[in-house]
mmCIF file of N, CA, C and O in Angstrom:
data_model
loop_
_atom_site.group_PDB
_atom_site.id
_atom_site.type_symbol
_atom_site.label_atom_id
_atom_site.label_comp_id
_atom_site.label_asym_id
_atom_site.label_seq_id
_atom_site.Cartn_x
_atom_site.Cartn_y
_atom_site.Cartn_z
ATOM 1 N N CYS A 728 -6.722 0.360 -29.261
ATOM 2 C CA CYS A 728 -6.895 1.863 -29.190
ATOM 3 C C CYS A 728 -5.758 2.520 -28.330
ATOM 4 O O CYS A 728 -5.257 3.469 -28.728
ATOM 5 N N LEU A 729 -5.458 1.979 -27.200
ATOM 6 C CA LEU A 729 -4.435 2.553 -26.274
ATOM 7 C C LEU A 729 -2.931 2.361 -27.108
ATOM 8 O O LEU A 729 -2.278 3.251 -27.014
ATOM 9 N N HIS A 730 -3.030 1.105 -27.596
ATOM 10 C CA HIS A 730 -1.633 1.041 -28.208
ATOM 11 C C HIS A 730 -1.464 2.082 -29.638
ATOM 12 O O HIS A 730 -0.590 2.684 -29.791
ATOM 13 N N ASP A 731 -2.586 2.199 -30.032
ATOM 14 C CA ASP A 731 -2.624 3.239 -31.303
ATOM 15 C C ASP A 731 -2.499 4.790 -31.289
ATOM 16 O O ASP A 731 -2.233 5.389 -31.922
ATOM 17 N N ASN A 732 -2.696 4.888 -29.763
ATOM 18 C CA ASN A 732 -2.655 6.457 -29.366
ATOM 19 C C ASN A 732 -1.759 6.592 -28.201
ATOM 20 O O ASN A 732 -2.101 7.680 -27.581
ATOM 21 N N LEU A 733 -0.629 5.993 -27.850
ATOM 22 C CA LEU A 733 0.105 6.088 -27.009
ATOM 23 C C LEU A 733 0.664 7.498 -26.881
ATOM 24 O O LEU A 733 0.859 8.042 -25.929
ATOM 25 N N GLY A 734 1.032 8.104 -27.891
ATOM 26 C CA GLY A 734 1.525 9.436 -28.246
ATOM 27 C C GLY A 734 0.596 10.682 -27.673
ATOM 28 O O GLY A 734 1.061 11.816 -26.956
ATOM 29 N N HIS A 735 -0.523 10.267 -27.409
ATOM 30 C CA HIS A 735 -1.563 11.112 -26.900
ATOM 31 C C HIS A 735 -2.110 11.039 -25.499
ATOM 32 O O HIS A 735 -3.040 11.766 -25.076
ATOM 33 N N ILE A 736 -1.562 9.882 -24.880
ATOM 34 C CA ILE A 736 -2.164 9.632 -23.710
ATOM 35 C C ILE A 736 -1.426 9.849 -22.358
ATOM 36 O O ILE A 736 -0.343 9.771 -22.450
ATOM 37 N N SER A 737 -2.001 10.415 -21.617
ATOM 38 C CA SER A 737 -1.232 10.856 -20.352
ATOM 39 C C SER A 737 -1.814 9.778 -19.197
ATOM 40 O O SER A 737 -0.894 9.475 -18.649
ATOM 41 N N PHE A 738 -3.134 9.484 -18.976
ATOM 42 C CA PHE A 738 -3.397 8.627 -17.929
ATOM 43 C C PHE A 738 -4.122 7.259 -18.703
ATOM 44 O O PHE A 738 -5.313 7.480 -19.040
ATOM 45 N N ALA A 739 -3.084 6.430 -19.159
ATOM 46 C CA ALA A 739 -3.801 5.346 -19.972
ATOM 47 C C ALA A 739 -5.186 4.592 -19.670
ATOM 48 O O ALA A 739 -6.000 4.490 -20.036
ATOM 49 N N ASP A 740 -5.167 4.430 -18.132
ATOM 50 C CA ASP A 740 -6.468 3.831 -17.598
ATOM 51 C C ASP A 740 -7.815 4.706 -17.768
ATOM 52 O O ASP A 740 -8.757 4.260 -18.227
ATOM 53 N N GLN A 741 -7.635 5.960 -17.607
ATOM 54 C CA GLN A 741 -8.573 6.938 -17.907
ATOM 55 C C GLN A 741 -8.944 7.201 -19.350
ATOM 56 O O GLN A 741 -10.018 6.935 -19.878
ATOM 57 N N TYR A 742 -7.854 7.051 -20.366
ATOM 58 C CA TYR A 742 -8.133 7.178 -21.724
ATOM 59 C C TYR A 742 -8.885 5.997 -21.981
ATOM 60 O O TYR A 742 -9.923 5.896 -22.694
ATOM 61 N N GLY A 743 -8.517 4.757 -21.719
ATOM 62 C CA GLY A 743 -9.268 3.416 -21.903
ATOM 63 C C GLY A 743 -10.887 3.533 -21.581
ATOM 64 O O GLY A 743 -11.591 3.167 -22.347
ATOM 65 N N LEU A 744 -10.923 3.979 -20.324
ATOM 66 C CA LEU A 744 -12.238 4.082 -19.894
ATOM 67 C C LEU A 744 -13.424 5.046 -20.570
ATOM 68 O O LEU A 744 -14.265 4.671 -21.137
ATOM 69 N N ASN A 745 -12.498 6.216 -20.839
ATOM 70 C CA ASN A 745 -13.363 7.083 -21.836
ATOM 71 C C ASN A 745 -13.586 6.549 -23.137
ATOM 72 O O ASN A 745 -14.808 7.100 -23.743
ATOM 73 N N VAL A 746 -12.678 5.784 -23.715
ATOM 74 C CA VAL A 746 -13.182 5.163 -25.134
ATOM 75 C C VAL A 746 -14.199 4.293 -24.912
ATOM 76 O O VAL A 746 -15.262 4.247 -25.686
ATOM 77 N N VAL A 747 -13.918 3.470 -23.930
ATOM 78 C CA VAL A 747 -14.906 2.059 -24.043
ATOM 79 C C VAL A 747 -16.267 2.840 -23.449
ATOM 80 O O VAL A 747 -17.285 1.943 -23.978
ATOM 81 N N PHE A 748 -16.300 3.719 -22.667
ATOM 82 C CA PHE A 748 -17.569 3.964 -22.203
ATOM 83 C C PHE A 748 -18.245 5.440 -22.339
ATOM 84 O O PHE A 748 -18.766 6.162 -21.823
ATOM 85 N N ASN A 749 -17.647 5.958 -23.992
ATOM 86 C CA ASN A 749 -18.030 7.078 -24.391
ATOM 87 C C ASN A 749 -19.588 7.261 -24.326
ATOM 88 O O ASN A 749 -20.398 6.460 -24.724
ATOM 89 N N ASN A 750 -20.034 8.454 -23.922
ATOM 90 C CA ASN A 750 -21.350 8.851 -23.494
ATOM 91 C C ASN A 750 -22.130 7.549 -22.834
ATOM 92 O O ASN A 750 -23.451 7.785 -22.879
ATOM 93 N N GLN A 751 -21.397 6.699 -22.048
ATOM 94 C CA GLN A 751 -22.401 5.918 -21.362
ATOM 95 C C GLN A 751 -21.952 5.745 -19.915
ATOM 96 O O GLN A 751 -21.637 4.722 -19.362
ATOM 97 N N TRP A 752 -21.808 6.938 -19.164
ATOM 98 C CA TRP A 752 -21.183 6.816 -17.920
ATOM 99 C C TRP A 752 -22.143 8.146 -16.933
ATOM 100 O O TRP A 752 -22.862 8.697 -17.684
ATOM 101 N N LEU A 753 -22.129 8.057 -15.878
ATOM 102 C CA LEU A 753 -22.806 8.943 -14.769
ATOM 103 C C LEU A 753 -21.516 9.536 -13.945
ATOM 104 O O LEU A 753 -20.542 8.930 -13.306
ATOM 105 N N GLU A 754 -21.917 10.595 -13.495
ATOM 106 C CA GLU A 754 -20.763 11.524 -12.971
ATOM 107 C C GLU A 754 -20.952 11.024 -11.360
ATOM 108 O O GLU A 754 -21.997 10.939 -10.909
ATOM 109 N N LEU A 755 -19.937 11.089 -10.783
ATOM 110 C CA LEU A 755 -19.984 10.524 -9.395
ATOM 111 C C LEU A 755 -19.736 11.826 -8.448
ATOM 112 O O LEU A 755 -19.236 12.733 -8.766
ATOM 113 N N ASP A 756 -20.124 11.654 -7.515
ATOM 114 C CA ASP A 756 -20.156 12.622 -6.202
ATOM 115 C C ASP A 756 -18.556 13.161 -6.132
ATOM 116 O O ASP A 756 -17.798 12.340 -6.246
ATOM 117 N N PRO A 757 -18.336 14.349 -6.362
ATOM 118 C CA PRO A 757 -16.779 14.771 -6.068
ATOM 119 C C PRO A 757 -16.107 14.167 -5.064
ATOM 120 O O PRO A 757 -14.766 14.057 -4.912
ATOM 121 N N ARG A 758 -16.588 14.009 -3.995
ATOM 122 C CA ARG A 758 -16.165 13.368 -2.817
ATOM 123 C C ARG A 758 -15.436 11.930 -3.012
ATOM 124 O O ARG A 758 -14.691 11.530 -1.957
ATOM 125 N N TRP A 759 -15.822 11.423 -4.046
ATOM 126 C CA TRP A 759 -14.973 10.096 -4.281
ATOM 127 C C TRP A 759 -13.607 10.280 -4.898
ATOM 128 O O TRP A 759 -12.854 9.415 -5.327
ATOM 129 N N ASN A 760 -13.119 11.502 -5.118
ATOM 130 C CA ASN A 760 -11.812 11.973 -5.628
ATOM 131 C C ASN A 760 -11.413 13.265 -4.963
ATOM 132 O O ASN A 760 -10.751 14.056 -5.946
ATOM 133 N N CYS A 761 -10.982 13.055 -3.716
ATOM 134 C CA CYS A 761 -10.310 14.082 -3.180
ATOM 135 C C CYS A 761 -8.974 14.090 -3.155
ATOM 136 O O CYS A 761 -8.382 13.088 -2.797
ATOM 137 N N VAL A 762 -8.053 15.060 -3.130
ATOM 138 C CA VAL A 762 -6.858 15.016 -2.945
ATOM 139 C C VAL A 762 -6.435 15.589 -1.551
ATOM 140 O O VAL A 762 -7.350 16.725 -0.838
ATOM 141 N N SER A 763 -5.436 15.499 -0.967
ATOM 142 C CA SER A 763 -5.035 15.884 0.250
ATOM 143 C C SER A 763 -4.672 17.364 0.339
ATOM 144 O O SER A 763 -4.718 17.851 1.305
ATOM 145 N N GLU A 764 -4.472 17.880 -0.639
ATOM 146 C CA GLU A 764 -4.120 19.565 -0.552
ATOM 147 C C GLU A 764 -5.747 20.179 -0.886
ATOM 148 O O GLU A 764 -5.745 21.515 -0.553
ATOM 149 N N GLU A 765 -6.662 19.612 -0.780
ATOM 150 C CA GLU A 765 -7.906 20.216 -0.942
ATOM 151 C C GLU A 765 -8.706 20.188 0.552
ATOM 152 O O GLU A 765 -8.163 19.799 1.475
ATOM 153 N N ASP A 766 -9.682 20.856 0.785
ATOM 154 C CA ASP A 766 -10.504 20.855 1.845
ATOM 155 C C ASP A 766 -11.887 20.751 1.518
ATOM 156 O O ASP A 766 -12.778 21.569 1.753
ATOM 157 N N GLU A 767 -12.330 19.236 1.492
ATOM 158 C CA GLU A 767 -13.682 18.796 1.264
ATOM 159 C C GLU A 767 -14.068 18.106 2.698
ATOM 160 O O GLU A 767 -13.227 17.594 3.317
ATOM 161 N N ALA A 768 -15.084 18.543 3.109
ATOM 162 C CA ALA A 768 -15.690 18.441 4.629
ATOM 163 C C ALA A 768 -15.860 17.153 4.788
ATOM 164 O O ALA A 768 -15.810 16.548 5.863
ATOM 165 N N ASP A 769 -16.394 16.331 3.723
ATOM 166 C CA ASP A 769 -16.740 14.809 4.102
ATOM 167 C C ASP A 769 -16.409 14.078 2.892
ATOM 168 O O ASP A 769 -17.371 13.360 1.900
ATOM 169 N N PRO A 770 -15.144 13.804 2.480
ATOM 170 C CA PRO A 770 -14.847 13.123 1.752
ATOM 171 C C PRO A 770 -15.002 11.540 1.653
ATOM 172 O O PRO A 770 -15.084 10.995 2.777
ATOM 173 N N PHE A 771 -15.210 10.970 0.564
ATOM 174 C CA PHE A 771 -15.190 9.320 0.461
ATOM 175 C C PHE A 771 -13.761 8.543 0.329
ATOM 176 O O PHE A 771 -13.685 7.808 1.021
ATOM 177 N N ILE A 772 -13.064 9.322 -0.462
ATOM 178 C CA ILE A 772 -11.733 8.576 -0.782
ATOM 179 C C ILE A 772 -10.783 10.040 -0.872
ATOM 180 O O ILE A 772 -10.964 10.986 -1.428
ATOM 181 N N ILE A 773 -9.540 9.860 -0.204
ATOM 182 C CA ILE A 773 -8.626 10.846 -0.212
ATOM 183 C C ILE A 773 -7.339 10.330 -0.773
ATOM 184 O O ILE A 773 -7.014 9.054 -0.361
ATOM 185 N N HIS A 774 -6.958 11.257 -1.911
ATOM 186 C CA HIS A 774 -5.530 10.648 -2.345
ATOM 187 C C HIS A 774 -4.661 11.336 -1.947
ATOM 188 O O HIS A 774 -4.619 12.667 -1.862
ATOM 189 N N PHE A 775 -3.341 10.926 -1.495
ATOM 190 C CA PHE A 775 -2.166 11.493 -1.033
ATOM 191 C C PHE A 775 -1.234 11.380 -2.002
ATOM 192 O O PHE A 775 -0.351 10.581 -2.089
ATOM 193 N N PHE A 776 -1.172 12.374 -3.144
ATOM 194 C CA PHE A 776 -0.329 12.031 -4.203
ATOM 195 C C PHE A 776 1.071 12.749 -3.964
ATOM 196 O O PHE A 776 2.043 12.268 -4.364
ATOM 197 N N LYS A 777 1.183 13.611 -3.305
ATOM 198 C CA LYS A 777 2.538 14.324 -2.795
ATOM 199 C C LYS A 777 3.145 13.694 -1.368
ATOM 200 O O LYS A 777 3.329 12.458 -1.705
ATOM 201 N N ILE A 778 3.376 14.375 -0.485
ATOM 202 C CA ILE A 778 3.839 13.731 0.619
ATOM 203 C C ILE A 778 2.954 12.928 1.569
ATOM 204 O O ILE A 778 1.788 13.792 1.488
ATOM 205 N N LYS A 779 3.315 11.927 1.863
ATOM 206 C CA LYS A 779 2.129 10.974 2.435
ATOM 207 C C LYS A 779 2.205 11.367 4.061
ATOM 208 O O LYS A 779 3.268 11.865 4.522
ATOM 209 N N PRO A 780 1.069 11.129 4.665
ATOM 210 C CA PRO A 780 1.175 11.516 6.128
ATOM 211 C C PRO A 780 1.949 10.855 7.113
ATOM 212 O O PRO A 780 2.253 11.110 8.280
ATOM 213 N N ILE A 781 2.491 9.840 6.769
ATOM 214 C CA ILE A 781 3.651 9.048 7.737
ATOM 215 C C ILE A 781 4.788 9.930 7.724
ATOM 216 O O ILE A 781 5.698 9.643 8.460
ATOM 217 N N PHE A 782 4.889 10.971 6.771
ATOM 218 C CA PHE A 782 6.265 11.645 7.091
ATOM 219 C C PHE A 782 6.004 13.143 7.532
ATOM 220 O O PHE A 782 4.948 13.686 7.546
ATOM 221 N N ARG A 783 7.046 13.393 8.286
ATOM 222 C CA ARG A 783 6.928 14.590 9.216
ATOM 223 C C ARG A 783 6.584 16.013 8.361
ATOM 224 O O ARG A 783 6.199 16.809 8.926
ATOM 225 N N SER A 784 7.266 15.868 7.190
ATOM 226 C CA SER A 784 7.086 16.881 6.184
ATOM 227 C C SER A 784 5.885 16.956 5.617
ATOM 228 O O SER A 784 5.490 18.019 4.920
ATOM 229 N N TYR A 785 4.655 16.325 5.895
ATOM 230 C CA TYR A 785 3.436 16.285 5.348
ATOM 231 C C TYR A 785 3.006 17.555 5.872
ATOM 232 O O TYR A 785 2.791 18.137 6.601
ATOM 233 N N THR A 786 2.455 18.365 4.520
ATOM 234 C CA THR A 786 1.806 19.816 4.493
ATOM 235 C C THR A 786 0.378 19.834 4.059
ATOM 236 O O THR A 786 -0.198 20.873 3.724
ATOM 237 N N GLY A 787 -0.100 18.693 3.770
ATOM 238 C CA GLY A 787 -1.617 18.562 3.115
ATOM 239 C C GLY A 787 -2.867 18.912 4.239
ATOM 240 O O GLY A 787 -2.340 19.334 5.447
ATOM 241 N N ASN A 788 -3.843 18.621 3.944
ATOM 242 C CA ASN A 788 -5.062 19.028 4.818
ATOM 243 C C ASN A 788 -4.879 18.035 6.170
ATOM 244 O O ASN A 788 -4.627 17.015 6.226
ATOM 245 N N ALA A 789 -4.585 18.915 7.424
ATOM 246 C CA ALA A 789 -4.350 18.242 8.906
ATOM 247 C C ALA A 789 -5.389 17.114 9.161
ATOM 248 O O ALA A 789 -5.285 16.312 9.684
ATOM 249 N N PHE A 790 -6.897 17.609 8.712
ATOM 250 C CA PHE A 790 -7.980 16.657 9.098
ATOM 251 C C PHE A 790 -7.643 15.545 8.306
ATOM 252 O O PHE A 790 -7.843 14.384 8.865
ATOM 253 N N TYR A 791 -7.212 15.349 7.108
ATOM 254 C CA TYR A 791 -7.074 14.279 6.291
ATOM 255 C C TYR A 791 -5.932 13.219 6.790
ATOM 256 O O TYR A 791 -5.863 12.246 6.879
ATOM 257 N N ARG A 792 -4.890 13.975 7.445
ATOM 258 C CA ARG A 792 -3.941 13.218 8.052
ATOM 259 C C ARG A 792 -4.249 12.835 9.369
ATOM 260 O O ARG A 792 -3.838 11.732 9.708
ATOM 261 N N GLU A 793 -5.141 13.203 10.141
ATOM 262 C CA GLU A 793 -5.792 12.441 11.254
ATOM 263 C C GLU A 793 -6.510 11.570 11.045
ATOM 264 O O GLU A 793 -6.611 10.573 11.571
ATOM 265 N N GLU A 794 -7.274 11.664 9.970
ATOM 266 C CA GLU A 794 -7.904 10.313 9.308
ATOM 267 C C GLU A 794 -7.119 9.199 9.095
ATOM 268 O O GLU A 794 -7.389 8.184 9.348
ATOM 269 N N PHE A 795 -6.234 9.636 8.382
ATOM 270 C CA PHE A 795 -5.077 8.504 7.848
ATOM 271 C C PHE A 795 -4.516 7.925 8.992
ATOM 272 O O PHE A 795 -4.511 6.373 9.193
ATOM 273 N N MET A 796 -3.885 8.647 9.983
ATOM 274 C CA MET A 796 -3.678 8.177 11.437
ATOM 275 C C MET A 796 -4.509 7.463 12.024
ATOM 276 O O MET A 796 -4.112 6.411 12.778
ATOM 277 N N LYS A 797 -5.795 7.711 12.023
ATOM 278 C CA LYS A 797 -6.876 7.002 12.765
ATOM 279 C C LYS A 797 -6.846 5.540 12.372
ATOM 280 O O LYS A 797 -6.945 4.497 13.179
ATOM 281 N N TYR A 798 -6.846 5.394 11.063
ATOM 282 C CA TYR A 798 -7.052 4.123 10.459
ATOM 283 C C TYR A 798 -5.441 3.301 10.564
ATOM 284 O O TYR A 798 -5.501 2.057 10.690
ATOM 285 N N LEU A 799 -4.421 4.168 10.685
ATOM 286 C CA LEU A 799 -3.196 3.554 10.633
ATOM 287 C C LEU A 799 -3.132 2.815 12.245
ATOM 288 O O LEU A 799 -2.567 1.791 12.536
ATOM 289 N N ARG A 800 -3.654 3.485 13.089
ATOM 290 C CA ARG A 800 -3.861 2.878 14.298
ATOM 291 C C ARG A 800 -4.402 1.834 14.681
ATOM 292 O O ARG A 800 -4.356 0.954 15.590
ATOM 293 N N LEU A 801 -5.130 1.447 13.615
ATOM 294 C CA LEU A 801 -6.076 0.036 13.638
ATOM 295 C C LEU A 801 -5.033 -1.061 13.252
ATOM 296 O O LEU A 801 -5.777 -2.206 12.886
ATOM 297 N N THR A 802 -3.983 -1.016 12.594
ATOM 298 C CA THR A 802 -3.064 -1.866 11.900
ATOM 299 C C THR A 802 -2.074 -2.203 12.725
ATOM 300 O O THR A 802 -1.904 -1.672 13.684
ATOM 301 N N PRO A 803 -1.172 -3.308 12.470
ATOM 302 C CA PRO A 803 0.247 -3.493 13.102
ATOM 303 C C PRO A 803 0.826 -2.383 13.084
ATOM 304 O O PRO A 803 2.021 -2.598 13.952
ATOM 305 N N TRP A 804 0.980 -1.681 12.360
ATOM 306 C CA TRP A 804 1.796 -0.517 12.520
ATOM 307 C C TRP A 804 1.296 0.954 13.276
ATOM 308 O O TRP A 804 1.644 2.002 13.067
ATOM 309 N N LYS A 805 0.428 0.704 14.381
ATOM 310 C CA LYS A 805 -0.331 1.652 15.072
ATOM 311 C C LYS A 805 0.638 2.360 15.835
ATOM 312 O O LYS A 805 0.400 3.605 16.380
ATOM 313 N N ASN A 806 1.884 2.018 16.065
ATOM 314 C CA ASN A 806 2.938 2.629 16.933
ATOM 315 C C ASN A 806 3.864 3.374 16.151
ATOM 316 O O ASN A 806 4.836 4.070 16.460
ATOM 317 N N HIS A 807 3.599 3.384 14.834
ATOM 318 C CA HIS A 807 4.505 4.214 13.738
ATOM 319 C C HIS A 807 4.613 5.531 14.226
ATOM 320 O O HIS A 807 3.481 6.380 13.902
ATOM 321 N N GLY A 808 5.841 6.124 14.115
ATOM 322 C CA GLY A 808 5.946 7.652 14.401
ATOM 323 C C GLY A 808 5.831 8.236 12.911
ATOM 324 O O GLY A 808 6.564 7.532 11.785
ATOM 325 N N GLY A 809 6.149 9.365 12.906
ATOM 326 C CA GLY A 809 6.409 10.243 11.713
ATOM 327 C C GLY A 809 7.865 10.051 11.151
ATOM 328 O O GLY A 809 8.825 10.218 11.942
ATOM 329 N N LEU A 810 8.013 9.569 9.959
ATOM 330 C CA LEU A 810 9.356 9.453 9.252
ATOM 331 C C LEU A 810 10.042 10.771 8.995
ATOM 332 O O LEU A 810 9.306 11.863 8.447
ATOM 333 N N PRO A 811 11.413 10.949 9.060
ATOM 334 C CA PRO A 811 12.100 12.135 8.551
ATOM 335 C C PRO A 811 11.787 12.233 7.119
ATOM 336 O O PRO A 811 11.813 11.212 6.431
ATOM 337 N N ASP A 812 12.045 13.377 6.671
ATOM 338 C CA ASP A 812 12.005 13.636 5.254
ATOM 339 C C ASP A 812 13.143 12.711 4.591
ATOM 340 O O ASP A 812 12.981 12.438 3.277
ATOM 341 N N TYR A 813 14.325 12.580 4.881
ATOM 342 C CA TYR A 813 15.440 12.038 4.340
ATOM 343 C C TYR A 813 14.732 10.465 3.921
ATOM 344 O O TYR A 813 15.400 10.125 2.980
ATOM 345 N N VAL A 814 13.902 10.006 4.669
ATOM 346 C CA VAL A 814 13.734 8.626 4.485
ATOM 347 C C VAL A 814 12.705 8.628 3.139
ATOM 348 O O VAL A 814 12.967 7.717 1.971
ATOM 349 N N ARG A 815 11.864 9.791 3.064
ATOM 350 C CA ARG A 815 11.169 9.766 1.725
ATOM 351 C C ARG A 815 11.880 10.280 0.636
ATOM 352 O O ARG A 815 11.751 9.381 -0.455
ATOM 353 N N LEU A 816 12.932 10.968 0.733
ATOM 354 C CA LEU A 816 14.048 11.200 -0.309
ATOM 355 C C LEU A 816 14.722 10.115 -0.898
ATOM 356 O O LEU A 816 14.985 9.831 -1.776
ATOM 357 N N TYR A 817 14.908 9.278 0.167
ATOM 358 C CA TYR A 817 15.723 8.048 -0.068
ATOM 359 C C TYR A 817 14.828 6.870 -0.842
ATOM 360 O O TYR A 817 15.453 6.559 -1.901
ATOM 361 N N TRP A 818 13.722 6.892 -0.608
ATOM 362 C CA TRP A 818 12.922 6.040 -1.146
ATOM 363 C C TRP A 818 12.495 6.402 -2.499
ATOM 364 O O TRP A 818 12.279 5.478 -3.663
ATOM 365 N N LYS A 819 12.301 7.715 -2.891
ATOM 366 C CA LYS A 819 12.273 8.305 -4.008
ATOM 367 C C LYS A 819 13.344 8.076 -5.048
ATOM 368 O O LYS A 819 13.158 7.591 -6.133
ATOM 369 N N ALA A 820 14.495 8.313 -4.393
ATOM 370 C CA ALA A 820 15.930 8.010 -5.259
ATOM 371 C C ALA A 820 15.893 6.552 -5.744
ATOM 372 O O ALA A 820 16.178 6.213 -6.934
ATOM 373 N N ILE A 821 15.683 5.665 -4.768
ATOM 374 C CA ILE A 821 15.731 4.475 -5.087
ATOM 375 C C ILE A 821 14.663 3.876 -6.055
ATOM 376 O O ILE A 821 14.946 3.220 -7.124
ATOM 377 N N ALA A 822 13.372 4.467 -6.062
ATOM 378 C CA ALA A 822 12.648 3.978 -7.146
ATOM 379 C C ALA A 822 12.902 4.817 -8.486
ATOM 380 O O ALA A 822 12.775 4.047 -9.387
ATOM 381 N N ARG A 823 13.601 5.975 -8.298
ATOM 382 C CA ARG A 823 14.040 6.374 -9.760
ATOM 383 C C ARG A 823 15.229 5.812 -10.420
ATOM 384 O O ARG A 823 15.171 5.390 -11.378
ATOM 385 N N LEU A 824 16.222 5.450 -9.523
ATOM 386 C CA LEU A 824 17.257 4.336 -9.931
ATOM 387 C C LEU A 824 16.594 3.163 -10.553
ATOM 388 O O LEU A 824 17.091 2.504 -11.412
ATOM 389 N N LYS A 825 15.502 2.619 -9.704
ATOM 390 C CA LYS A 825 15.038 1.106 -10.357
ATOM 391 C C LYS A 825 14.497 1.387 -11.500
ATOM 392 O O LYS A 825 14.610 0.522 -12.507
ATOM 393 N N LYS A 826 13.739 2.346 -11.812
ATOM 394 C CA LYS A 826 13.147 2.696 -13.056
ATOM 395 C C LYS A 826 14.147 2.725 -14.247
ATOM 396 O O LYS A 826 14.156 2.287 -15.340
ATOM 397 N N ILE A 827 15.412 3.608 -13.951
ATOM 398 C CA ILE A 827 16.414 3.677 -14.974
ATOM 399 C C ILE A 827 17.073 2.266 -15.301
ATOM 400 O O ILE A 827 17.349 1.981 -16.467
ATOM 401 N N PHE A 828 17.345 1.788 -14.157
ATOM 402 C CA PHE A 828 17.899 0.123 -14.487
ATOM 403 C C PHE A 828 16.998 -0.562 -15.202
ATOM 404 O O PHE A 828 17.446 -1.322 -15.995
ATOM 405 N N LEU A 829 15.786 -0.590 -14.923
ATOM 406 C CA LEU A 829 14.963 -1.566 -15.621
ATOM 407 C C LEU A 829 14.932 -1.082 -16.897
ATOM 408 O O LEU A 829 14.440 -1.945 -18.127
ATOM 409 N N ARG A 830 14.680 0.294 -17.467
ATOM 410 C CA ARG A 830 14.552 0.694 -18.708
ATOM 411 C C ARG A 830 15.942 0.377 -19.414
ATOM 412 O O ARG A 830 16.119 -0.018 -20.629
ATOM 413 N N TYR A 831 16.903 0.394 -18.633
ATOM 414 C CA TYR A 831 18.371 -0.105 -19.188
ATOM 415 C C TYR A 831 18.529 -1.288 -19.650
ATOM 416 O O TYR A 831 19.024 -1.372 -20.803
ATOM 417 N N LEU A 832 17.734 -2.233 -18.780
ATOM 418 C CA LEU A 832 17.920 -3.627 -19.225
ATOM 419 C C LEU A 832 17.008 -4.091 -20.395
ATOM 420 O O LEU A 832 17.158 -4.840 -20.858
ATOM 421 N N SER A 833 15.948 -3.162 -20.626
ATOM 422 C CA SER A 833 15.086 -3.487 -21.605
ATOM 423 C C SER A 833 15.519 -2.963 -22.788
ATOM 424 O O SER A 833 14.797 -3.032 -23.979
ATOM 425 N N GLY A 834 16.676 -2.021 -22.576
ATOM 426 C CA GLY A 834 17.340 -1.685 -24.135
ATOM 427 C C GLY A 834 16.676 -0.087 -24.457
ATOM 428 O O GLY A 834 17.202 0.523 -25.344
ATOM 429 N N ALA A 835 15.835 0.602 -23.687
ATOM 430 C CA ALA A 835 15.329 1.805 -23.693
ATOM 431 C C ALA A 835 16.373 2.754 -23.369
ATOM 432 O O ALA A 835 17.255 2.763 -22.727
ATOM 433 N N SER A 836 16.575 4.091 -24.110
ATOM 434 C CA SER A 836 17.480 4.936 -23.880
ATOM 435 C C SER A 836 17.095 5.756 -22.483
ATOM 436 O O SER A 836 15.967 5.940 -22.107
ATOM 437 N N TYR A 837 18.349 6.249 -21.982
ATOM 438 C CA TYR A 837 17.926 7.349 -20.642
ATOM 439 C C TYR A 837 17.115 8.283 -20.972
ATOM 440 O O TYR A 837 16.334 8.719 -20.359
ATOM 441 N N ALA A 838 17.347 8.813 -22.369
ATOM 442 C CA ALA A 838 16.421 10.282 -22.677
ATOM 443 C C ALA A 838 14.838 9.488 -22.731
ATOM 444 O O ALA A 838 13.917 10.830 -22.374
ATOM 445 N N ALA A 839 14.688 8.374 -22.751
ATOM 446 C CA ALA A 839 13.024 8.364 -22.881
ATOM 447 C C ALA A 839 12.605 8.166 -21.522
ATOM 448 O O ALA A 839 11.256 7.986 -21.234
ATOM 449 N N ILE A 840 13.229 8.385 -20.223
ATOM 450 C CA ILE A 840 12.762 8.195 -18.886
ATOM 451 C C ILE A 840 12.231 9.492 -18.669
ATOM 452 O O ILE A 840 12.623 10.484 -18.867
#
């Protein structure tokens, strides 16, 4: 199903689940799907899609950043300070170049990226 409809799919995992579980699902509490730009009082899961809390330039919900940092302090990276934005941009550039390189190796055109 996914292969036959690739041209119409934005989120393949969600599309596949929608097809397989058509009319056989229950709605979850929206707190299972919070994003850091929102202001949910008691989230179960927080998605940090944009700038992550480890960067000084993080602009999402301050409470969510504190929650992130609280759990970070329980790890071996507990003394990690905020990273400058140039580190984030460097990582993004490397990831982009890696995608271009891998597509080039696979024979895909740059326009397909």
